[in-house]
Coordinates of C-alpha atoms in Angstrom, one line a residue:
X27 CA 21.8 15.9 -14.9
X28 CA 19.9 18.7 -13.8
X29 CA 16.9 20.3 -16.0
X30 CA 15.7 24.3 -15.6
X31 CA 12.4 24.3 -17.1
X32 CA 11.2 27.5 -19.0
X33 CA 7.3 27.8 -18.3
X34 CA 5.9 23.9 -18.4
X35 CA 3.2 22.5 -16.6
X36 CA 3.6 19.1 -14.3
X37 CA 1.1 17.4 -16.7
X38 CA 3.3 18.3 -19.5
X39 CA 6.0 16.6 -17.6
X40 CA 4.3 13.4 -17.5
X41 CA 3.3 13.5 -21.5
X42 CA 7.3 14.4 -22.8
X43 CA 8.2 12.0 -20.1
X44 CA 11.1 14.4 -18.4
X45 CA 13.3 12.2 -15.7
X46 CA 15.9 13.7 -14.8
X47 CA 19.0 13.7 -12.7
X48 CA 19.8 10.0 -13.4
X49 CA 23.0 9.8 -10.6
X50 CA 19.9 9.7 -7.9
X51 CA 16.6 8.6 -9.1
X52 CA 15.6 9.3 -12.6
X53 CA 11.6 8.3 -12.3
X54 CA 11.7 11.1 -9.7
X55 CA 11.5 15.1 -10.1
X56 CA 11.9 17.2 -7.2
X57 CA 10.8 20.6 -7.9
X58 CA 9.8 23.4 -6.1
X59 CA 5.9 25.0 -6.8
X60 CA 4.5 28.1 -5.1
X61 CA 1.0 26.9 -5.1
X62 CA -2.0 28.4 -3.9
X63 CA -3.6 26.7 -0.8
X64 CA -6.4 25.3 -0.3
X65 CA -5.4 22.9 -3.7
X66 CA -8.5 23.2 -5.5
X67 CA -7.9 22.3 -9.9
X68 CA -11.3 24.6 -10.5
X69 CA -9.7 27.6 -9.3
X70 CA -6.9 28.7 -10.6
X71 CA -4.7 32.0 -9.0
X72 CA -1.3 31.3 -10.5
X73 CA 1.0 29.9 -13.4
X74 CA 1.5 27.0 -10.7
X75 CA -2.4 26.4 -9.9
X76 CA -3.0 25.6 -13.6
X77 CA 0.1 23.6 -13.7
X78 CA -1.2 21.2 -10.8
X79 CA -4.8 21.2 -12.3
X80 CA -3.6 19.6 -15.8
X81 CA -1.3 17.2 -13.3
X82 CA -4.7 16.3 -11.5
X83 CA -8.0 17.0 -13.5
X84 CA -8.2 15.3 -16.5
X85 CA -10.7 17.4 -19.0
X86 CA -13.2 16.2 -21.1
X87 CA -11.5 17.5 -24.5
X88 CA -8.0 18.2 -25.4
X89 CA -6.1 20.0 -27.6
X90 CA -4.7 17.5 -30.3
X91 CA -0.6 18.1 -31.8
X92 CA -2.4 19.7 -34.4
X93 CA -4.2 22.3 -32.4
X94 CA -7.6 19.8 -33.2
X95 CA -9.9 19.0 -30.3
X96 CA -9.0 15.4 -29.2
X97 CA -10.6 13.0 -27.1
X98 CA -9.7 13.5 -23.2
X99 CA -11.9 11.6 -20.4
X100 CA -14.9 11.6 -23.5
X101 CA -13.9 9.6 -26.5
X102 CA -16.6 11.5 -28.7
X103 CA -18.7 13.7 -28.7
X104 CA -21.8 15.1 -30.8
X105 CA -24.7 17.1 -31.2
X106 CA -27.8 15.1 -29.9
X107 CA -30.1 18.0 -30.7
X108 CA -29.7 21.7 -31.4
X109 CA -29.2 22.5 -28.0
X110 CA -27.6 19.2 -26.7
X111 CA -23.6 18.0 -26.4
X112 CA -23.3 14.3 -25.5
X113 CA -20.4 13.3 -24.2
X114 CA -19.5 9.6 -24.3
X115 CA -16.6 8.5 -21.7
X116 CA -13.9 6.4 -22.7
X117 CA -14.0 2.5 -22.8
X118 CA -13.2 1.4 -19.3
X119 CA -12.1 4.3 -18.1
X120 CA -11.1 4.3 -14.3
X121 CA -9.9 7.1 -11.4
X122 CA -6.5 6.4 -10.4
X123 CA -7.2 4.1 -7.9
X124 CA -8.9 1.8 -10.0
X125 CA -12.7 2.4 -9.2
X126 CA -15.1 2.8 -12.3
X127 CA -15.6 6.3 -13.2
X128 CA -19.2 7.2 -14.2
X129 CA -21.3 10.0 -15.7
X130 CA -22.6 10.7 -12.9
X131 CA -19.4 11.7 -11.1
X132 CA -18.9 13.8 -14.1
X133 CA -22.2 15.9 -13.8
X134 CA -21.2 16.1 -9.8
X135 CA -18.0 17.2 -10.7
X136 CA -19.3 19.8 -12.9
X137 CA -22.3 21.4 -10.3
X138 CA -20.2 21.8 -7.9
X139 CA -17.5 23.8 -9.8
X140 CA -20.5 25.9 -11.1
X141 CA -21.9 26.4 -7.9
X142 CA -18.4 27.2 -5.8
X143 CA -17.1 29.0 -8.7
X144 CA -19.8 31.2 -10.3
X145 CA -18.1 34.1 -11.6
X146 CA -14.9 31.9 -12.4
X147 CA -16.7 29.1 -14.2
X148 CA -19.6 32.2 -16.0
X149 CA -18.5 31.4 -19.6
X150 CA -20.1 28.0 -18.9
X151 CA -23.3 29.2 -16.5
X152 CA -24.3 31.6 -19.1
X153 CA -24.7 28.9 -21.7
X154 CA -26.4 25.8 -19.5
X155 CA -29.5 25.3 -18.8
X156 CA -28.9 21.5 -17.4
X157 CA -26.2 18.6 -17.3
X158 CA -27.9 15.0 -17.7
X159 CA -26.6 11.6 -17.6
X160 CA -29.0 9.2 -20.2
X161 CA -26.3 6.5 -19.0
X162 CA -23.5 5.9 -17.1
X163 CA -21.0 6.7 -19.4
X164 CA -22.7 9.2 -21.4
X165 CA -23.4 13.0 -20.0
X166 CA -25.6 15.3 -22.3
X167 CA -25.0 19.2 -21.9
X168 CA -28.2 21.0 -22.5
X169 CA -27.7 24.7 -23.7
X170 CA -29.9 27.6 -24.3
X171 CA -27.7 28.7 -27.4
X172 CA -27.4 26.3 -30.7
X173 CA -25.0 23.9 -30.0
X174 CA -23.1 25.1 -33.3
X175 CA -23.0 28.7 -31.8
X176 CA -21.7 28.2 -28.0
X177 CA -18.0 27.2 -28.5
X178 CA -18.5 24.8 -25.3
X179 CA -16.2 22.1 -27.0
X180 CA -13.3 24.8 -26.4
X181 CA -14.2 25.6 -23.2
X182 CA -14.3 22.3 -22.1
X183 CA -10.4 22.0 -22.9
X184 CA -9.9 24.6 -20.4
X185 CA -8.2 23.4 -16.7
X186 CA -10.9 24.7 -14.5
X187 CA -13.0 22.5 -16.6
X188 CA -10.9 19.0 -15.4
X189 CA -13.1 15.9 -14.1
X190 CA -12.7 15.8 -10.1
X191 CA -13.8 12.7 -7.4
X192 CA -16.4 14.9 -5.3
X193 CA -16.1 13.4 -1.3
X194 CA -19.5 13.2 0.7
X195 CA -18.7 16.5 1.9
X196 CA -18.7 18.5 -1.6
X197 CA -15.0 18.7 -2.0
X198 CA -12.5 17.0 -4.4
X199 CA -10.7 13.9 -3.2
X200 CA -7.4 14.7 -4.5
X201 CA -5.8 11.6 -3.8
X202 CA -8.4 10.0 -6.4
X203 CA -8.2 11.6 -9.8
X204 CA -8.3 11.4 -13.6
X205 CA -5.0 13.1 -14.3
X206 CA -1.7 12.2 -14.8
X207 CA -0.9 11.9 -11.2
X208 CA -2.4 12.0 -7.8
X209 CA -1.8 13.0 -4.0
X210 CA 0.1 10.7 -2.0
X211 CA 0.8 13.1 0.4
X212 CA 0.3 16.6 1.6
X213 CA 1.6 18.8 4.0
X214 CA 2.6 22.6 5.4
X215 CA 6.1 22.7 3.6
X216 CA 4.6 20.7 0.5
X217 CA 3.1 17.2 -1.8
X218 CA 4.3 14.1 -3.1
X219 CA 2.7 13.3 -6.5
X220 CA 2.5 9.7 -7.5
X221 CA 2.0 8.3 -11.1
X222 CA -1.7 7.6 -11.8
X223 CA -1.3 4.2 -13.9
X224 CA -5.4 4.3 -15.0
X225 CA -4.7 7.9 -17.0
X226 CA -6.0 7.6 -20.3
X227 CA -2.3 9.0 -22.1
X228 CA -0.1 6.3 -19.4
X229 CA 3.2 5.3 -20.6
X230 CA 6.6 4.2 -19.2
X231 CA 8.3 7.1 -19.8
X232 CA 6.2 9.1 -17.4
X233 CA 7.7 10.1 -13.7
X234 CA 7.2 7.5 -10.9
X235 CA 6.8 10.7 -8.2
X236 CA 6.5 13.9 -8.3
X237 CA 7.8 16.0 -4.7
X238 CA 7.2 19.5 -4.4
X239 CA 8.1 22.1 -2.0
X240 CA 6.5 25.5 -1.3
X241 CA 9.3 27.9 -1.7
X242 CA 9.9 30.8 0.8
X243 CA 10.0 34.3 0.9
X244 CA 13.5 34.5 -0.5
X245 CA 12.9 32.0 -3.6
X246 CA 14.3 33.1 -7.1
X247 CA 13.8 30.5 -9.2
X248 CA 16.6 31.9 -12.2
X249 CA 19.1 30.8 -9.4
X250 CA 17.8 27.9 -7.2
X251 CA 18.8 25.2 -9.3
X252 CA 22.5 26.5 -9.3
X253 CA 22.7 26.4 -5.3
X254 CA 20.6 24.1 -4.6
X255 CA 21.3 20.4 -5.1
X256 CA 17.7 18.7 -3.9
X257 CA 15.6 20.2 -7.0
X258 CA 16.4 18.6 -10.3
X259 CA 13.9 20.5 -12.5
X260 CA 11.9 24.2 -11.7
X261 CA 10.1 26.2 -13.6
X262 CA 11.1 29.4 -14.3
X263 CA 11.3 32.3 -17.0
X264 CA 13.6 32.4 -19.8
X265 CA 14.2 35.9 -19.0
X266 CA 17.7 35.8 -17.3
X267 CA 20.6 37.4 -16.3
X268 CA 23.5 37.1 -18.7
X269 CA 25.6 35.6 -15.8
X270 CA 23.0 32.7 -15.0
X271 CA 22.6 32.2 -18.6
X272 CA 26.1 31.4 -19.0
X273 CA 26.2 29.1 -16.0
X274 CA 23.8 27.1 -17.4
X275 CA 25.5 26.6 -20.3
X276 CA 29.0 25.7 -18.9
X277 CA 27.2 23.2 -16.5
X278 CA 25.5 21.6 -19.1
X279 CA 21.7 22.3 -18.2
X280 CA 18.7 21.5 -20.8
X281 CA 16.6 24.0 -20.9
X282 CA 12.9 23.6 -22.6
X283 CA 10.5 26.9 -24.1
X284 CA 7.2 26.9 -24.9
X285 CA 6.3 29.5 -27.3
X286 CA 4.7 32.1 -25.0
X287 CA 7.2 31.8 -22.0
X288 CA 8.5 35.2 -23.0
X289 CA 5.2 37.0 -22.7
X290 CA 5.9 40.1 -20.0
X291 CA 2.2 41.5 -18.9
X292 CA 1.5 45.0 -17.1
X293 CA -1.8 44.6 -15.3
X294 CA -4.2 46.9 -13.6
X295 CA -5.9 46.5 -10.5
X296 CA -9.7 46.4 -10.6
X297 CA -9.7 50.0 -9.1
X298 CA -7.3 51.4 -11.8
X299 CA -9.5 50.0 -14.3
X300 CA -10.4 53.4 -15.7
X301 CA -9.2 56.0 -17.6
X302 CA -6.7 57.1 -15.6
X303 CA -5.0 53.7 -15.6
X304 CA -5.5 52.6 -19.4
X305 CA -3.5 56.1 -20.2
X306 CA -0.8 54.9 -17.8
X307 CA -0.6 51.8 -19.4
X308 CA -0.6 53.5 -23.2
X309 CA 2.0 55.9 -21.7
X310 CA 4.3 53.5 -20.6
X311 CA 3.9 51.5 -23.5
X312 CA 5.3 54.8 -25.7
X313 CA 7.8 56.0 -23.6
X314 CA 10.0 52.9 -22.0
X315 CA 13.0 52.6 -23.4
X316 CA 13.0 48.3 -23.8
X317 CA 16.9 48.4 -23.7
X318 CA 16.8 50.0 -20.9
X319 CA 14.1 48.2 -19.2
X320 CA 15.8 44.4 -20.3
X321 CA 19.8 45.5 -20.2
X322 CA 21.5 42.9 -18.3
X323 CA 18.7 40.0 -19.2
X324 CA 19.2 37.2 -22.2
X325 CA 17.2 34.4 -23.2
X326 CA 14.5 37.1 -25.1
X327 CA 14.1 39.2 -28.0
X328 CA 11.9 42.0 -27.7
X329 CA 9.0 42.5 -30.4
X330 CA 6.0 44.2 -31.2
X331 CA 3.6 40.8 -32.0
X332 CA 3.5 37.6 -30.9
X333 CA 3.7 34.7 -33.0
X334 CA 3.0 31.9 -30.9
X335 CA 3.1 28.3 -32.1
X336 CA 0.2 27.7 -34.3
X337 CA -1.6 30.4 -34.0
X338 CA -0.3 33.4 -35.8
X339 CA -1.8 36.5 -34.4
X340 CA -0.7 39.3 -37.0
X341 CA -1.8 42.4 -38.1
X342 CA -0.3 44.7 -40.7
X343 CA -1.6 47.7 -39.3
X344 CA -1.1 47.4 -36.2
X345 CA 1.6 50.1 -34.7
X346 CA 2.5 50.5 -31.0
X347 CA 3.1 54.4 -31.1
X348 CA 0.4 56.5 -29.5
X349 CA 1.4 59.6 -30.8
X350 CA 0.9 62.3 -28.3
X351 CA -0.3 60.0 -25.4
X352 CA 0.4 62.3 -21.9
X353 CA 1.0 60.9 -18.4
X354 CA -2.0 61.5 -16.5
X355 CA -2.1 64.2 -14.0
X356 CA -2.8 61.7 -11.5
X357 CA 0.8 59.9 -11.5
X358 CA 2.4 63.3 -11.5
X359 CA 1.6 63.5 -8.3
X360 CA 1.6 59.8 -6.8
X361 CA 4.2 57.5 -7.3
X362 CA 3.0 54.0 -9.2
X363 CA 2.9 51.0 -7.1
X364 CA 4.4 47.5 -8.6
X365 CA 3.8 44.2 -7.1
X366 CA 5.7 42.0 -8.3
X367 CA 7.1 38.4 -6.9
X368 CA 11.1 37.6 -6.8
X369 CA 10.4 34.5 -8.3
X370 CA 9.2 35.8 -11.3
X371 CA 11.2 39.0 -11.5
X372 CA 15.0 39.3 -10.8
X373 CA 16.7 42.0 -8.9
X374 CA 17.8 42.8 -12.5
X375 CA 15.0 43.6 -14.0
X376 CA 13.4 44.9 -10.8
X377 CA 16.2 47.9 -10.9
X378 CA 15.7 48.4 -14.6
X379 CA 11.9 48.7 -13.8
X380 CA 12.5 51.1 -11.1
X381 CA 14.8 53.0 -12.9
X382 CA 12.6 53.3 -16.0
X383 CA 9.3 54.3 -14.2
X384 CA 11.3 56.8 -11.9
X385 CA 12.4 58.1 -15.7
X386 CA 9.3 58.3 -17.2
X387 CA 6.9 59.4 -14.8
X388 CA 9.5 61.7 -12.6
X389 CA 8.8 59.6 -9.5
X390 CA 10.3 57.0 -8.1
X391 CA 8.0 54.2 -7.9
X392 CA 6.3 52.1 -4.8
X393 CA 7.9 48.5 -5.3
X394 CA 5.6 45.9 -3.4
X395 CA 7.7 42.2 -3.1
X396 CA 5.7 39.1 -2.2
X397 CA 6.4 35.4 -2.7
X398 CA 4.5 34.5 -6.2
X399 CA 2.0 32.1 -3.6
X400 CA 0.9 36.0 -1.9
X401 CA 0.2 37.6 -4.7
X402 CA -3.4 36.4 -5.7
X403 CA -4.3 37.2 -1.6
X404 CA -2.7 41.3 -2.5
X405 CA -4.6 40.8 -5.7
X406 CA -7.9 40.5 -3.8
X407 CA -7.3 43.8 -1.3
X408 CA -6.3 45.5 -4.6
X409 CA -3.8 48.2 -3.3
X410 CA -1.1 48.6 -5.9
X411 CA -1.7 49.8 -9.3

């Protein structure tokens, strides 16, 4: 049995305990994962990145079944003081390769993800004033907010936040860790991730090994599972072409959602941050036509709000129409320019976008393709719109 996933992590794929293809070896998924390299859990570029940070990193809170904060690598927690968070580590709790794990590595593992990561991690910065560790298994968070005020419980869930074994040389050890898994093995074309059996949520159930593969230029992940018989589970979107869809079906693939796997985002560069960009964006937004843009494509159903599991986000007044929003002058003149990765948009959609913006705008538009693992590196020289 094969599995396409829609849009879940590899630490989720440890907790719902997904083996698949049973006629080969059913504690193993292969899967293919474009990554960002170096691996580093505190900084995430991609979908993928966070994926492989929950797989590694466990975090100090979690987010319960009920959408409740939950113990993670800290059983409790409290206010100590005003402007104090203690955080008390679990009973016994060890890295994956059996060694003790202390407060201490936590506050390491914290400084230097504030340090390397400043702007990343400034939702944090801006709050702290020091980490301490009273005792070994006890860290204390000193603020310069009230405690009750600074939401750092939340943040704390987050994956950039996840507990990491710093080496000698200020970098993680990735083959020690508090996640679900760990690095066995690492190389150009890919990793093998092995079953931590010291994680906090263990079971059975869980995959023995997970092997990934970096995917090349030419990867489309809507299709890879049906030519290709090495990968037993991807993940992908849900957003596919009528033909695939039915494919799936008739060769009996399971497919799993998770509420906001159907989310489709138009982002500005940093240097189109400005009013010329925003009025593209609300121009677009009044004049696709959503038929148009999605005709060929299943698995969706277009809408106005989201309503994702357990967290309703509704307003009654809220309308889409801008009224009389105008192109501005700027894109009269020069074309738009898309980047966008194969293995996130199909050639379907990719003509229907085409099409649409070439309708809209009167010019046909610059279409930048890059493997999904290239685009935070385009991101960063910021030439597209």
């Amino acid at each position: 049995m094969k599995v396409a996933l829609a849009l879940i992590g590899l630490a989720l794929m440890a907790q719902e305990g997904l083996a698949v293809d049973s006629s080969k070896n059913s504690r193993q998924v292969r899967t293919y994962m474009p990554y960002s390299v170096p691996i580093d859990p505190v900084k995430m570029v991609l979908i993928p990145d966070m994926d492989l940070s929950y797989a590694l990193a466990g975090t100090l809170v979690e987010w319960g079944k009920r959408k409740e904060f939950a113990p993670g690598v800290a059983k409790r927690w409290e206010e100590i003081d005003e402007k104090t968070i203690r955080f008390t580590i679990r009973d016994g709790l060890k890295w994956s390769d059996g060694s003790t794990l202390t407060s201490a590595q936590i506050k390491q593992s914290f400084e230097r993800a504030l340090k390397k990561y400043p702007e990343d991690l400034r939702s944090l910065s801006n709050i702290l004033t020091e980490i301490r560790c009273p005792t070994e298994t006890a860290v204390d968070f000193a603020l310069n907010v009230p405690a009750k005020d600074s939401n750092l419980i939340g943040k704390l869930t987050e994956p950039n936040y996840g507990v990491l074994k710093i080496s000698s040389t200020g970098e993680p050890e990735l083959a020690i860790t508090t996640g679900p898994f760990y690095i066995q093995k690492q190389d150009k074309d890919g990793l093998t991730l092995k079953r931590n059996p010291h994680w906090f949520h263990a079971n059975t159930e869980m995959a023995e090994e997970i092997v990934i593969r970096r995917p090349g230029n030419d990867f489309d992940s809507e299709t890879i599972l049906l030519k290709d018989s090495w990968a037993n589970l991807i993940e992908t979107s849900s957003m596919i072409r009528a033909e695939n869809l039915a494919r799936y079906q008739k060769e009996h693939f399971q497919i799993w959602k998770r509420p906001l796997d159907k989310m489709g985002v138009f982002q500005l560069n940093k240097s189109r941050a400005n009013a010329d960009g925003f009025g593209l964006l609300r121009y677009l937004r009044k004049s696709f036509d959503r038929k148009k843009l999605f005709q060929g494509l299943e698995g969706f159903e277009p809408t106005d709000q989201a309503f994702p599991r357990g967290y309703q986000l509704h307003d009654l007044h809220f309308k889409c129409d801008d009224g009389g929003v105008a192109l501005p002058a700027k894109y009269k003149k020069e074309p738009v320019r898309v980047v966008l990765s194969p293995a996130r948009v199909n050639a379907v959609l990719r003509a229907n976008l085409e099409s649409e913006l070439e309708r809209v705008t009167g010019l046909k538009p610059v279409i930048i393709s890059v493997p999904l693992q290239e685009v935070g590196n385009l991101r960063s020289r910021d030439d597209y719109d």
